[in-house]
Structure formats: structure tokens, C-alpha cells
Amino acid sequence: MVDTLILTLTDKLAAAREAARVLATATTAQKNQALRSIADAVVNNAPRILAANQQDLARGRESGMAAGLQDRLRLDEERLASLSAAVLEIVALPDPIGDVVRGSSLENGLKLTQVRVPFGVVGAIYEARPNVTIDIAALTLKSGNAVVLRGGSAAENTNMVLVEVIRSALDAAGMPAGAVQTIDEFGREGAQQLMRARGFVDVLIPRGSADLINTVVAESTVPVIETGAGVVHVYLDESADLEQAVEIVHNSKVQRPSVCNALETLLVHESAAARLLPPVLARLRESGVTIHADQRTLAVFSDAIPATDDDWATEYMSLDLAVRVVDDLDEALEHIRQYSTHHTESIVTNDIARAERFLAEVDSAVVMVNASTRFTDGGEFGFGAEVGISTQKLHARGPMGLSELTSTKWVVRGSGQVRG
Amino acid sequence: MVDTLILTLTDKLAAAREAARVLATATTAQKNQALRSIADAVVNNAPRILAANQQDLARGRESGMAAGLQDRLRLDEERLASLSAAVLEIVALPDPIGDVVRGSSLENGLKLTQVRVPFGVVGAIYEARPNVTIDIAALTLKSGNAVVLRGGSAAENTNMVLVEVIRSALDAAGMPAGAVQTIDEFGREGAQQLMRARGFVDVLIPRGSADLINTVVAESTVPVIETGAGVVHVYLDESADLEQAVEIVHNSKVQRPSVCNALETLLVHESAAARLLPPVLARLRESGVTIHADQRTLAVFSDAIPATDDDWATEYMSLDLAVRVVDDLDEALEHIRQYSTHHTESIVTNDIARAERFLAEVDSAVVMVNASTRFTDGGEFGFGAEVGISTQKLHARGPMGLSELTSTKWVVRGSGQVRG
């Protein structure tokens, strides 16, 4: 039983590797044709896809799945149309493969170029949202990679049909269907094996909850690109402009509280607390935000509940905000060092020296002055598509676009040179 | 006992982290001053360093250490002087920290820059050569990183004194001595803990044998930059120029056979075997190379021993060469796919279509046309210093210079922008 399993999973990885070889030298036109074929197929196969999705939803309801998760799992005609449109947007993006990163001519006449190439085989482990299946398949295809997908069991039927639809579309476009593989049928053991498939899978990208990501990071021997949680801070300096403070804090917290770039902890300079906190927090209360306040915050704004130590380390992903008054910039930096997940931090200030110190000393993927933390986003940064937001320091940091799904190789052109 | 150990190692990691914060905002002038201080100290403390090295060498001789390893372990006045000179060369290199990798202005007026920053704390695990202690300390310092060193037990006394000398030199230059730590005193358990210090150490760089590197890659939860072995191939195409073939193969194999960019397997197109192999292999035999030949090679060159299947997968690192005649470029590419360690491969050809196919389809860190594989080297590529040659696809691939010891952060400068 186990032998059969290993063999079949190995077969799928080998097929992905074989397809990756074809994709690595495919032209942009060929890849775009395949993407258009996928975009069409998602719409044309809507009845089949939605029927499978209904099965998953029914199973979810029976097992008492939370309403929020059911919503993430649900597909409808409109969502499929927007998924299809997203694939066409990827068609319009520049192809990173073949880009020359740098190059030089050496004294001996050797010509060096460092060129973008695909990773080869990308593994993706994710949870209930079946849109990730289309999204990751399209991004990896455009960047010349094959992909091995391991979706959540809650979306198993939907993902199975989506992968069939994608593979048929690839085949119709003259590209190898092996480029997109699912290993959902192997269950947890399949995920375990994917994490240990070093040498067969070039990079693993987990997408989903902090638990999922931590498990993959801890257990994988394949290199992982960690798309981490965001305990995101805004620090209101003594010199902060009141209107900027109100708008930036409100936007950072309220515009979309369930995502990783949303604000979770507000820090305020002691000398500015009485001036800034009442209007900043009143505006948040109007939008239904629960304030978890330290003692000095409660002294100037009473419509709040007392914060506990746990609050400083919590990524609420909801209309909750922890608020702390600090003595000065040093204490703000110390607080951020202790609790930040190194995703995004922003300072609101009119003091140039403090702005520069904050930018230099905060060790996060994105550091900001006088801007909403919600701007940490591949789309906002102009990347067109977003693979995720990396909170690790190796390979990619911050929003990842197509070029973060690539490696490089050095090409050396000579005319008989040997080393002296 | 274990508690004490954990505490003390944790203390060292915490001290490295603290020092990393100082280094991250140190100016190039401050870092160069510290490097000059180290270069002086290595020469000025020669008697102490050499006495410790004599102890290690005596211990090595008693335990029957091989002559080659003893040579790698040995320091003398001359070697110390050249180590000191190498540190001064690092002073002369451009500082990568603060380099703007890319940037843009968004429609809403936000200014984005992606800026090079240090990793923070680098871990290094290496073997008997104590020169690595100075080398890695200088490279990490220049790139603004703190470093935690775990050297081989054979060089324990030498490394202990070298680290003391470096730390005093840092202190004398007004930089935190905590920037350079050794954990040699914790033995194997210390190395194990270093590999699991995710969150405390940002990246781990193993340097040494394939066994060492494989162990670190398999056991580490800290991200690793793999500097891998080189089963390096040259393929002589049908159209190869005879003189180029002779010189490139000889240089690739003989110039320095013990390093990872040296040639290990020669492949030859069937139609060119009779023309090329006798002169190419005769030249190698003159230099004492043992030829491990397949049947078709033996048919045109008899001064060889028959190759076994193991030969194709062997990194000899000695004056040995495996030679195989292949039907065509396809078979050469297939052989390389099967046996290459993805380090360096070179084609010798005058056919432009075959050259381009080889460059496109060989999936290695460095691919070459008509050049010696010995050029895969940070110094030759113009990087000035070499941290190692990465054979992985994440973060860095091929020769690594100072900028491969850095991460990036995104800096966003606004004037009150919020997301709509």
C-alpha cells in the first residue's frame, strides 16, 4: 500500500520535472497561449466546477464548517469570471524568463550574463480557498515552472475538477499537461512526502494560516519561501500630523482587517498621546474597532478594554487594535523588535531624523513613513500579480511578483579561454 | 548541564543579534576601520596564533591525521600575512549595504526603493581550515552581519585564538566584539543547536566536504545556502576546434584538480571521438591524469582503465577523469541531467545552434561555451571575494560575493497616502 503510494507520487513528481524541462524553453507566446486556454476553460467548464464545489460546500455544512470558511470555499459564476480575468491579467504581464540581471565582459574576453530562469518544479501547500489553485497554476506557468499542488481537503472535489480543467487546457494549447499536478488524493502523507522531496521539488510555497506555514517551515527539507503572519505596527511620533495620523491608522486597521498587512498594534509617543489618541481612536470606534489599551492609553481614552501581554503578540485579523503609549522612539523600536513579525511597520512623523532612524533600524520586509500599511501588496507595488508576501530574508522579502518565482543562471561565452 | 549549555549558547546568539543591530547601521568607513584593525591584529599576534596552531597540529599528528588535512590545518607566518592581505582586499571592495536594487514612484506619489540590508546573524559551519575563520569573519563584517562560527574540532585551539584576536581588534576599532562568536566549545551539540536556531540565526552557510554540507542541509531548520559539490562536465561537440578542445579540457582538469569547478567527466560526440580524443587524452596523460574510459573511448585511446557506472557520479577532486562517447547532443544532455550536480558545464563547439541549445537546456549554476570550467569563481567573475559557490536555486546561484550575503528591505516614503 505504502509502496504503491510512493511510486505514484514519485511518478507525478517525475512528470512535473519532465514538463518543467519543456516549460523552461517555451516562448512567452506559447505560455500566454496556454494561459488564455486556461482562462477560457475556467469559464466554459463552470457547470462542472460549480457542481464539484457544491459537493465540497455540502460536506462543509454537514461537518459544521464556520461561515467564513464556507465563504472562502464557495465559487460561483461571478467568482469564476473574475478568476478567469485574473489569468488574463497574468498574460499581460512581462515574462521574467530570460531577463538579464547583470553582465560584464572580462579582461580575457569572456562575456558573462546572469539570466533569469525558472526554478523548475514549485510545490504549493494551501488551504480551503480553491481560487489559489488557478492563481498559483497561472503564476507558475507564466514564470516557466511546473507546479505540484496540495490543496486543503475541504476543497478536494473542487480542486480535482479545476486541475482536470487546467490540464485539458494545457493539452489543447500544445503544452505538457504534466506541468500542473495535484497530490490531494494522497492526503496528509502526500503533503509530508512533498515536504521531503528535496532534489525533486525546487521550492515550496505554503499559503494559508500561520499554523500551516509554521508546519511547512519546520518539516520541509525542500527550500521554503515563507509567507508569514503580520503583527503590523504604526508608530505615531511626537511630531505626527493629526489628520495624517487619523487617516493612516484608520485605513491601516479598517480598510481590510482580515489580511496580513492590516494594522494590529498602535504605538504613540507619550507627549503626543493626549493630542492624537482621542481623535484617532474615536474614528476607529465609529468603524466598530475594539481598542485593547494599555494604562496610559486608558488615561486619555476610556472607551476601551485593558490590554493584556498577549495582545502585543496577537495578529487579530479582525476589528481589534492593541494600543500602547511609549516613552519615546527608543521604546517604540524596542517594542517592535520584541513583537513584530517583520512584515510591515510605519511611522507617522514630520521629523526627518526620526523618520530616517525608524527606516534604518526597523528590521522588517517593508518600512514606511507617513503611509498606510495596506500598501504592502504586490498589486500596489506595481508587480501586477502577487505570489504572496515573504517575511523571510532569503531569496525574496516583501511582496513577491513573477520574478520572485525565478532563479538565475550564469551564461559564459568564450572563444577558447583557459585559466592562467 | 544541558540547561547551562543552552543558556550560554543562547547568550552568545543574543549577543550576536545585539551586535548585528549596531553593524546594520554602521558606516562603510567604520566597518573598513574594523577590518584594517583585524588585518593588523592577525600579523601582530602571529606568535600566539602559531603556538595554538602547533598544538592542533601536534594533536592531529598523534591521532594520525592525513598529510593533506595537516597541510590545510597548518598556519605559518607567510599564510598569516596572506590572510591579512586578503582582509585588506575586502576593505577595498564596494560595500553592498544601502545599494538601491530597484525603485519607483507610484501614481499616488509614494516613493518605493528596494535597498540592500544585512541578513543580521550569519551562522558558519566549516571544517579543518582555520583560514575560513578569518575569511568568513571579514566577509560578514563588511556586509554588516554578525557571525556565529562553528569550526572543526581539529582546529579548535587555532580558532579559539583567532576569534579572540578578531574580537579584540573589533573592540579596539570601536565596534562590538559580539559581532564575532565561536561556539566550538559546545561541540557537536552546539552545532546541532545552531542548525535549529531559527529566528536567532538568519542564514547558515556550511563550508567543507559534501558530507558536512548534506548534514547541514538535512538537519537545519535555519535557511541554508548550499555550496555544493561539482561533478562538472565538458562536452566536445562534433564541430569542436581541436586546439580549443585540448586546451579547455586540460585546463579544466589539471590546473587545480582538488576544487569544485574542476572537470570530472568528459563527453564526446561519436563523430568527433577519433579526431579529438587521442590528442585531448594524450595531453592529459602527459600531466598524469588517469582516464576512466567507456568502451567507445577505449576503442580510440587504449591508455586508460575501463569506467564503471560509479565513475559517472564521482567527484574525483584528483587527477582522474571519466570519459564517455555519446551518440549526439541529446545523449550528452541526458547524461548531464542524470549525473550533474548542477555546478558548471561547458560545451566546446563551433555550431551556434548547438551552443544555444546547451546553454538553454543545461540546468546548472554556470553554463559555458568554449571556456574552461575553472572560470566559475567569484574572483574570476570580478566579485573580488568569494563566499562560496552556490548550487541551490534559492537566493544565490553560482559564485557568491558580498551582495549574496545581504537581504533587502522595501522603503516606502509617503505624505499621508491611504489605500482607496
XYZ file of N, CA and C in Angstrom, chain B residues 69-295:
681
model
N 45.240 16.858 5.140
C 44.471 17.597 6.149
C 45.397 18.404 7.044
N 46.546 17.806 7.386
C 47.519 18.557 8.199
C 47.941 19.837 7.481
N 48.114 19.714 6.158
C 48.523 20.898 5.398
C 47.436 21.965 5.421
N 46.174 21.535 5.331
C 45.078 22.504 5.373
C 44.981 23.186 6.740
N 45.335 22.438 7.759
C 45.250 22.959 9.124
C 46.403 23.918 9.448
N 47.546 23.724 8.773
C 48.777 24.435 9.139
C 48.735 25.930 8.800
N 49.122 26.744 9.775
C 49.367 28.162 9.521
C 50.856 28.422 9.713
N 51.378 29.418 8.980
C 52.749 29.879 9.226
C 52.760 31.389 8.979
N 53.897 32.018 9.170
C 53.977 33.478 9.024
C 53.455 33.918 7.661
N 53.860 33.159 6.653
C 53.500 33.537 5.286
C 51.989 33.438 5.078
N 51.403 32.355 5.561
C 49.958 32.194 5.405
C 49.182 33.260 6.190
N 49.697 33.604 7.360
C 49.039 34.668 8.129
C 49.123 36.004 7.390
N 50.281 36.256 6.780
C 50.441 37.508 6.024
C 49.467 37.540 4.855
N 49.254 36.388 4.205
C 48.356 36.425 3.054
C 46.897 36.482 3.512
N 46.601 35.925 4.698
C 45.253 36.095 5.264
C 44.991 37.559 5.585
N 45.992 38.197 6.157
C 45.880 39.614 6.490
C 45.690 40.444 5.223
N 46.440 40.095 4.172
C 46.308 40.815 2.895
C 44.912 40.608 2.309
N 44.349 39.408 2.494
C 43.010 39.135 1.963
C 41.953 39.993 2.663
N 42.180 40.234 3.966
C 41.246 41.101 4.703
C 41.326 42.529 4.152
N 42.543 42.983 3.833
C 42.694 44.334 3.269
C 42.054 44.418 1.883
N 42.074 43.318 1.142
C 41.374 43.316 -0.158
C 39.873 43.511 0.034
N 39.336 42.972 1.110
C 37.900 43.137 1.386
C 37.599 44.600 1.752
N 38.558 45.244 2.412
C 38.407 46.685 2.679
C 38.189 47.437 1.370
N 38.934 47.040 0.340
C 38.894 47.772 -0.933
C 37.620 47.508 -1.739
N 36.856 46.502 -1.380
C 35.643 46.178 -2.161
C 34.516 47.155 -1.839
N 33.626 47.387 -2.815
C 32.465 48.239 -2.539
C 31.567 47.596 -1.474
N 30.995 48.428 -0.622
C 30.076 47.969 0.426
C 28.679 47.798 -0.204
N 28.113 46.589 -0.157
C 26.806 46.413 -0.810
C 25.639 47.032 -0.034
N 25.853 47.300 1.268
C 24.733 47.751 2.107
C 24.283 49.147 1.687
N 22.984 49.308 1.523
C 22.438 50.589 1.102
C 22.263 50.704 -0.400
N 22.842 49.775 -1.155
C 22.617 49.785 -2.603
C 21.121 49.739 -2.892
N 20.673 50.566 -3.815
C 19.266 50.515 -4.238
C 19.152 49.523 -5.389
N 18.409 48.444 -5.155
C 18.270 47.387 -6.151
C 17.296 47.831 -7.239
N 16.199 48.398 -6.836
C 15.236 48.982 -7.780
C 14.344 49.944 -7.020
N 13.586 50.717 -7.734
C 12.715 51.678 -7.087
C 11.757 52.272 -8.087
N 10.729 52.936 -7.578
C 9.762 53.560 -8.476
C 8.934 54.578 -7.696
N 8.251 55.436 -8.440
C 7.278 56.337 -7.832
C 5.901 55.878 -8.290
N 5.002 55.671 -7.339
C 3.661 55.203 -7.701
C 2.773 56.383 -8.084
N 1.673 56.086 -8.733
C 0.733 57.138 -9.161
C 0.299 58.035 -8.001
N 0.145 57.427 -6.824
C -0.336 58.187 -5.666
C 0.770 58.997 -4.981
N 1.967 58.998 -5.562
C 3.043 59.787 -5.004
C 3.960 59.031 -4.053
N 3.613 57.785 -3.693
C 4.509 57.005 -2.830
C 5.818 56.744 -3.564
N 6.930 56.892 -2.835
C 8.256 56.587 -3.384
C 8.729 55.264 -2.806
N 8.992 54.302 -3.697
C 9.420 52.960 -3.283
C 10.891 52.759 -3.611
N 11.673 52.254 -2.655
C 13.011 51.771 -3.006
C 13.252 50.438 -2.318
N 13.877 49.535 -3.076
C 14.293 48.249 -2.501
C 15.792 48.362 -2.235
N 16.166 48.258 -0.970
C 17.517 48.605 -0.531
C 18.202 47.379 0.064
N 19.484 47.223 -0.214
C 20.235 46.104 0.389
C 20.469 46.355 1.869
N 20.177 45.339 2.682
C 20.432 45.384 4.124
C 21.137 44.085 4.513
N 21.815 44.058 5.650
C 22.442 42.808 6.083
C 21.371 41.755 6.410
N 21.774 40.486 6.381
C 20.892 39.438 6.896
C 20.615 39.656 8.379
N 21.674 39.960 9.123
C 21.586 40.071 10.576
C 22.645 39.180 11.200
N 22.271 37.934 11.516
C 23.227 36.982 12.087
C 23.421 35.820 11.109
N 24.645 35.627 10.684
C 25.003 34.524 9.792
C 25.663 33.433 10.625
N 25.289 32.189 10.389
C 25.976 31.060 11.012
C 26.895 30.408 9.998
N 28.072 29.986 10.429
C 29.001 29.305 9.516
C 29.478 28.020 10.172
N 29.307 26.912 9.459
C 29.796 25.616 9.946
C 30.826 25.125 8.941
N 32.048 24.852 9.430
C 33.110 24.519 8.489
C 34.076 23.536 9.120
N 35.079 23.140 8.329
C 35.960 22.072 8.788
C 37.364 22.562 9.116
N 38.363 21.778 8.789
C 39.679 21.958 9.402
C 40.420 23.254 9.075
N 40.103 23.929 7.954
C 40.949 25.057 7.558
C 40.690 26.309 8.379
N 41.632 26.711 9.239
C 41.376 27.873 10.100
C 41.332 29.198 9.335
N 41.836 29.212 8.073
C 41.744 30.447 7.303
C 40.282 30.868 7.093
N 39.365 29.888 7.100
C 37.945 30.202 6.922
C 37.453 31.103 8.065
N 38.014 30.933 9.252
C 37.610 31.743 10.404
C 37.797 33.233 10.113
N 38.979 33.581 9.592
C 39.275 34.986 9.266
C 38.434 35.436 8.073
N 38.417 34.579 7.082
C 37.762 34.875 5.815
C 36.272 35.192 6.015
N 35.557 34.300 6.692
C 34.109 34.475 6.898
C 33.857 35.662 7.828
N 34.694 35.816 8.851
C 34.500 36.954 9.769
C 34.627 38.269 9.012
N 35.598 38.355 8.108
C 35.812 39.605 7.362
C 34.679 39.863 6.364
N 34.248 38.804 5.668
C 33.174 38.968 4.678
C 31.850 39.347 5.342
N 31.541 38.705 6.463
C 30.277 39.021 7.126
C 30.332 40.427 7.726
N 31.496 40.800 8.277
C 31.622 42.151 8.844
C 31.415 43.211 7.764
N 32.084 43.045 6.618
C 31.962 44.037 5.536
C 30.508 44.152 5.073
N 29.786 43.030 5.075
C 28.390 43.070 4.629
C 27.429 43.357 5.785
N 27.978 43.822 6.931
C 27.137 44.325 8.023
C 26.485 43.256 8.875
N 26.963 42.007 8.760
C 26.381 40.911 9.527
C 27.233 40.538 10.730
N 26.580 40.063 11.793
C 27.300 39.355 12.848
C 27.432 37.900 12.413
N 28.392 37.188 12.993
C 28.600 35.796 12.582
C 28.820 34.907 13.801
N 28.227 33.720 13.751
C 28.437 32.696 14.763
C 29.176 31.556 14.088
N 30.400 31.293 14.553
C 31.289 30.340 13.899
C 31.301 28.996 14.611
N 31.215 27.938 13.824
C 31.411 26.603 14.371
C 32.454 25.918 13.479
N 33.711 25.923 13.934
C 34.801 25.342 13.154
C 34.990 23.876 13.482
N 35.910 23.247 12.786
C 36.178 21.834 13.040
C 36.956 21.662 14.331
N 36.720 20.532 15.023
C 37.390 20.308 16.303
C 38.908 20.200 16.121
N 39.335 19.791 14.924
C 40.775 19.648 14.686
C 41.501 20.986 14.790
N 40.796 22.087 14.542
C 41.422 23.415 14.564
C 40.973 24.212 15.781
N 40.530 23.522 16.820
C 39.864 24.191 17.934
C 40.735 25.249 18.620
N 41.991 24.890 18.908
C 42.870 25.865 19.589
C 43.157 27.062 18.702
N 43.451 26.787 17.432
C 43.747 27.881 16.492
C 42.553 28.821 16.394
N 41.365 28.230 16.198
C 40.182 29.061 16.021
C 39.858 29.888 17.263
N 40.094 29.274 18.444
C 39.806 29.997 19.682
C 40.668 31.263 19.756
N 41.957 31.118 19.453
C 42.853 32.281 19.493
C 42.500 33.275 18.385
N 42.196 32.769 17.194
C 41.841 33.681 16.099
C 40.611 34.514 16.456
N 39.611 33.872 17.062
C 38.399 34.617 17.422
C 38.710 35.644 18.506
N 39.559 35.280 19.471
C 39.973 36.253 20.496
C 40.659 37.460 19.856
N 41.544 37.178 18.898
C 42.284 38.246 18.212
C 41.317 39.144 17.441
N 40.372 38.531 16.748
C 39.393 39.318 15.977
C 38.546 40.181 16.908
N 38.097 39.581 18.022
C 37.220 40.321 18.932
C 37.957 41.506 19.571
N 39.215 41.299 19.925
C 39.996 42.419 20.462
C 40.162 43.511 19.421
N 40.373 43.089 18.177
C 40.564 44.070 17.099
C 39.278 44.858 16.862
N 38.130 44.183 16.935
C 36.850 44.876 16.795
C 36.695 45.908 17.905
N 36.986 45.468 19.096
C 36.850 46.331 20.261
C 37.758 47.559 20.121
N 38.989 47.318 19.677
C 39.942 48.416 19.511
C 39.461 49.414 18.460
N 38.694 48.917 17.482
C 38.190 49.793 16.421
C 36.841 50.400 16.770
N 36.373 50.168 18.004
C 35.112 50.756 18.434
C 33.882 50.042 17.908
N 34.061 48.799 17.470
C 32.910 48.017 17.010
C 32.613 46.931 18.043
N 31.361 46.445 18.106
C 31.025 45.459 19.134
C 31.726 44.121 18.906
N 32.455 43.654 19.938
C 33.136 42.365 19.855
C 32.138 41.225 19.672
N 30.912 41.447 20.118
C 29.871 40.422 19.986
C 29.559 40.051 18.557
N 30.034 40.833 17.598
C 29.760 40.566 16.189
C 30.369 39.255 15.711
N 31.409 38.776 16.407
C 32.037 37.508 16.032
C 32.020 36.575 17.229
N 31.324 35.465 17.095
C 31.173 34.495 18.182
C 31.685 33.140 17.713
N 32.296 32.384 18.625
C 32.560 30.988 18.311
C 31.756 30.119 19.270
N 31.239 29.000 18.754
C 30.535 28.062 19.642
C 31.240 26.706 19.633
N 32.532 26.733 19.282
C 33.288 25.477 19.218
C 33.288 24.727 20.547
N 33.259 25.491 21.658
C 33.370 24.830 22.962
C 32.157 23.959 23.283
N 31.062 24.131 22.519
C 29.867 23.318 22.786
C 29.833 22.020 21.981
N 30.887 21.811 21.166
C 30.995 20.547 20.459
C 29.850 20.293 19.495
N 29.580 19.000 19.266
C 28.551 18.618 18.295
C 27.179 19.136 18.688
N 26.927 19.140 19.997
C 25.604 19.594 20.429
C 25.403 21.068 20.073
N 26.483 21.841 20.158
C 26.408 23.249 19.782
C 26.065 23.408 18.309
N 26.686 22.575 17.465
C 26.388 22.637 16.031
C 24.922 22.295 15.784
N 24.429 21.266 16.485
C 23.015 20.872 16.358
C 22.102 22.044 16.716
N 22.434 22.703 17.814
C 21.578 23.809 18.253
C 21.636 24.985 17.281
N 22.829 25.221 16.734
C 22.959 26.297 15.751
C 22.052 26.024 14.548
N 22.005 24.759 14.129
C 21.173 24.403 12.971
C 19.681 24.557 13.257
N 19.321 24.580 14.539
C 17.902 24.679 14.882
C 17.541 26.057 15.433
N 18.475 27.003 15.323
C 18.250 28.322 15.933
C 17.481 29.249 14.999
N 16.437 28.723 14.390
C 15.595 29.533 13.500
C 15.032 30.721 14.275
N 15.116 31.909 13.678
C 14.638 33.101 14.362
C 15.777 33.822 15.069
N 16.849 33.087 15.407
C 18.004 33.711 16.049
C 19.154 33.866 15.059
N 19.218 32.919 14.124
C 20.234 32.966 13.077
C 19.489 33.085 11.749
N 19.893 34.031 10.890
C 19.111 34.306 9.686
C 19.455 33.396 8.520
N 20.706 32.963 8.455
C 21.104 32.076 7.365
C 22.335 31.302 7.816
N 22.427 30.067 7.350
C 23.526 29.193 7.745
C 24.309 28.832 6.488
N 25.649 28.983 6.569
C 26.486 28.669 5.415
C 27.462 27.564 5.803
N 27.263 26.358 5.287
C 28.236 25.294 5.532
C 29.356 25.368 4.498
N 30.583 25.198 4.949
C 31.713 25.129 4.014
C 32.556 23.918 4.336
N 32.761 23.067 3.348
C 33.580 21.893 3.586
C 33.159 20.744 2.692
N 33.271 19.531 3.222
C 33.018 18.333 2.426
C 31.541 18.197 2.087
N 31.266 17.357 1.097
C 29.882 17.068 0.708
C 29.103 16.508 1.892
N 29.750 15.676 2.706
C 29.090 15.110 3.887
C 28.630 16.199 4.845
N 29.532 17.132 5.121
C 29.193 18.237 6.026
C 28.004 19.010 5.478
N 28.080 19.353 4.202
C 27.025 20.171 3.594
C 25.696 19.428 3.610
N 25.725 18.136 3.270
C 24.482 17.359 3.260
C 23.860 17.264 4.649
N 24.702 17.110 5.664
C 24.187 17.047 7.033
C 23.498 18.353 7.403
N 24.135 19.460 7.095
C 23.558 20.759 7.453
C 22.237 20.972 6.702
N 22.240 20.658 5.412
C 21.027 20.834 4.608
C 19.884 19.983 5.175
N 20.196 18.753 5.573
C 19.141 17.842 6.038
C 18.638 18.218 7.427
N 19.522 18.696 8.297
C 19.140 18.860 9.702
C 18.758 20.273 10.092
N 19.098 21.244 9.261
C 18.910 22.638 9.662
C 17.472 23.092 9.453
N 16.935 23.800 10.426
C 15.666 24.497 10.211
C 15.933 25.967 9.870
N 17.159 26.431 10.111
C 17.583 27.756 9.653
C 17.787 27.662 8.130
N 17.378 28.685 7.368
C 17.631 28.637 5.927
C 19.119 28.473 5.632
N 19.434 27.602 4.669
C 20.819 27.279 4.354
C 21.154 27.768 2.949
N 22.356 28.313 2.788
C 22.878 28.495 1.429
C 23.848 27.360 1.175
N 23.458 26.494 0.222
C 24.195 25.267 -0.034
C 25.327 25.542 -1.025
N 26.539 25.266 -0.610
C 27.676 25.385 -1.524
C 28.095 23.964 -1.867
N 27.639 23.515 -3.021
C 27.648 22.081 -3.285
C 28.849 21.564 -4.024
N 28.843 20.251 -4.179
C 29.889 19.536 -4.881
C 29.762 19.777 -6.379
N 30.832 19.518 -7.099
C 30.822 19.729 -8.547
C 31.218 18.489 -9.326
N 30.208 17.738 -9.838
C 30.507 16.744 -10.870
C 30.333 17.500 -12.182
N 31.450 18.079 -12.632
C 31.466 19.067 -13.712
C 31.757 18.375 -15.047
N 30.993 18.763 -16.095
C 31.136 18.134 -17.415
C 31.645 19.117 -18.460
N 32.488 18.600 -19.382
C 32.744 19.293 -20.649
C 32.231 18.380 -21.749
N 31.508 18.956 -22.716
C 31.034 18.194 -23.873
C 31.719 18.706 -25.131
N 32.438 17.789 -25.819
C 33.092 18.152 -27.079
C 32.143 17.791 -28.213
N 31.619 18.826 -28.844
C 30.675 18.626 -29.935
C 31.426 18.225 -31.208
N 30.675 17.690 -32.178
C 31.199 17.287 -33.487
C 32.068 18.380 -34.104
N 31.625 19.628 -33.929
C 32.284 20.741 -34.618
C 33.383 21.394 -33.784
N 33.743 20.778 -32.655
C 34.713 21.429 -31.756
C 36.055 21.639 -32.445
N 36.663 22.780 -32.207
C 38.022 23.073 -32.661
C 38.997 22.218 -31.859
N 39.923 21.579 -32.555
C 40.825 20.639 -31.872
C 41.662 21.326 -30.795
N 42.277 22.448 -31.154
C 43.157 23.108 -30.192
C 42.377 23.593 -28.964
N 41.178 24.173 -29.216
C 40.336 24.599 -28.090
C 39.971 23.412 -27.210
N 39.636 22.291 -27.852
C 39.253 21.097 -27.085
C 40.396 20.656 -26.182
N 41.601 20.578 -26.740
C 42.764 20.127 -25.960
C 43.007 21.076 -24.780
N 43.022 22.372 -25.053
C 43.380 23.338 -24.009
C 42.299 23.461 -22.934
N 41.046 23.491 -23.365
C 39.962 23.665 -22.390
C 39.852 22.437 -21.486
N 39.940 21.253 -22.070
C 39.844 20.041 -21.245
C 41.036 19.972 -20.292
N 42.238 20.237 -20.811
C 43.431 20.156 -19.954
C 43.350 21.159 -18.806
N 43.002 22.390 -19.132
C 42.911 23.423 -18.092
C 41.821 23.084 -17.070
N 40.682 22.619 -17.554
C 39.554 22.319 -16.661
C 39.909 21.194 -15.690
N 40.681 20.218 -16.173
C 41.013 19.065 -15.321
C 42.249 19.302 -14.474
N 43.299 19.856 -15.074
C 44.638 19.771 -14.472
C 45.021 21.010 -13.662
N 44.479 22.196 -14.011
C 45.024 23.413 -13.414
C 44.929 23.407 -11.894
N 43.811 22.864 -11.361
C 43.685 22.694 -9.902
C 42.626 21.624 -9.649
N 43.053 20.373 -9.657
C 42.074 19.277 -9.669
C 41.280 19.115 -8.379
N 41.721 19.741 -7.275
C 41.076 19.466 -5.978
C 39.894 20.377 -5.679
N 39.502 21.223 -6.614
C 38.434 22.176 -6.304
C 37.147 21.842 -7.068
N 36.051 22.491 -6.639
C 34.738 22.067 -7.126
C 34.473 22.419 -8.577
N 35.230 23.376 -9.156
C 34.976 23.716 -10.561
C 35.880 22.950 -11.523
N 36.621 21.964 -11.008
C 37.474 21.150 -11.877
C 36.624 20.113 -12.613
N 37.045 19.816 -13.832
C 36.342 18.855 -14.682
C 36.402 17.441 -14.094
N 35.270 16.727 -14.153
C 35.242 15.337 -13.681
C 34.826 14.350 -14.773
N 33.964 14.770 -15.700
C 33.533 13.865 -16.782
C 33.584 14.585 -18.126
N 34.258 13.930 -19.082
C 34.324 14.455 -20.446
C 33.390 13.636 -21.331
N 32.512 14.319 -22.074
C 31.622 13.673 -23.039
C 32.047 14.108 -24.436
N 31.997 13.177 -25.391
C 32.455 13.493 -26.747
C 31.453 12.962 -27.754
N 31.140 13.772 -28.758
C 30.260 13.329 -29.843
C 30.949 12.191 -30.605
N 30.160 11.156 -30.901
C 30.678 9.968 -31.575
C 31.490 10.311 -32.830
N 30.969 11.222 -33.661
C 31.638 11.534 -34.930
C 32.965 12.246 -34.724
N 33.183 12.784 -33.520
C 34.416 13.534 -33.283
C 35.397 12.751 -32.420
N 34.975 11.562 -31.963
C 35.798 10.830 -30.988
C 37.175 10.500 -31.554
N 37.225 9.978 -32.778
C 38.509 9.549 -33.353
C 39.417 10.758 -33.611
N 38.816 11.893 -33.982
C 39.606 13.090 -34.269
C 40.115 13.746 -32.984
N 39.228 13.837 -31.965
C 39.555 14.648 -30.781
C 40.176 13.860 -29.625
N 39.662 12.663 -29.368
C 40.073 12.003 -28.120
C 41.560 11.686 -28.045
N 42.182 11.131 -29.104
C 43.619 10.818 -28.939
C 44.460 12.026 -28.520
N 44.392 13.178 -29.200
C 45.223 14.300 -28.728
C 44.777 14.875 -27.377
N 43.436 14.949 -27.149
C 42.953 15.503 -25.872
C 43.424 14.635 -24.716
N 43.289 13.318 -24.847
C 43.619 12.428 -23.728
C 45.133 12.245 -23.596
N 45.853 12.288 -24.714
C 47.314 12.175 -24.634
C 47.878 13.341 -23.825
N 47.361 14.539 -24.067
C 47.814 15.716 -23.323
C 47.535 15.544 -21.826
N 46.388 14.971 -21.496
C 46.071 14.740 -20.082
C 47.004 13.695 -19.471
N 47.291 12.637 -20.246
C 48.185 11.588 -19.738
C 49.565 12.163 -19.420
N 50.030 13.094 -20.280
C 51.333 13.746 -20.013
C 51.344 14.438 -18.655
N 50.166 14.904 -18.229
C 50.081 15.580 -16.924
C 49.693 14.610 -15.813
N 49.713 13.312 -16.133
C 49.499 12.324 -15.075
C 48.049 12.017 -14.779
N 47.148 12.367 -15.687
C 45.728 12.097 -15.447
C 45.410 10.642 -15.774
N 44.687 9.975 -14.860
C 44.188 8.626 -15.111
C 42.836 8.730 -15.814
N 42.715 8.041 -16.953
C 41.488 8.104 -17.751
C 40.610 6.897 -17.429
N 39.366 7.163 -17.009
C 38.376 6.111 -16.774
C 37.442 6.127 -17.982
N 37.633 5.184 -18.896
C 37.024 5.309 -20.225
C 35.910 4.303 -20.462
N 34.875 4.737 -21.199
C 33.845 3.777 -21.614
C 34.374 2.996 -22.820
N 33.606 2.008 -23.317
C 34.092 1.112 -24.366
C 34.478 1.861 -25.643
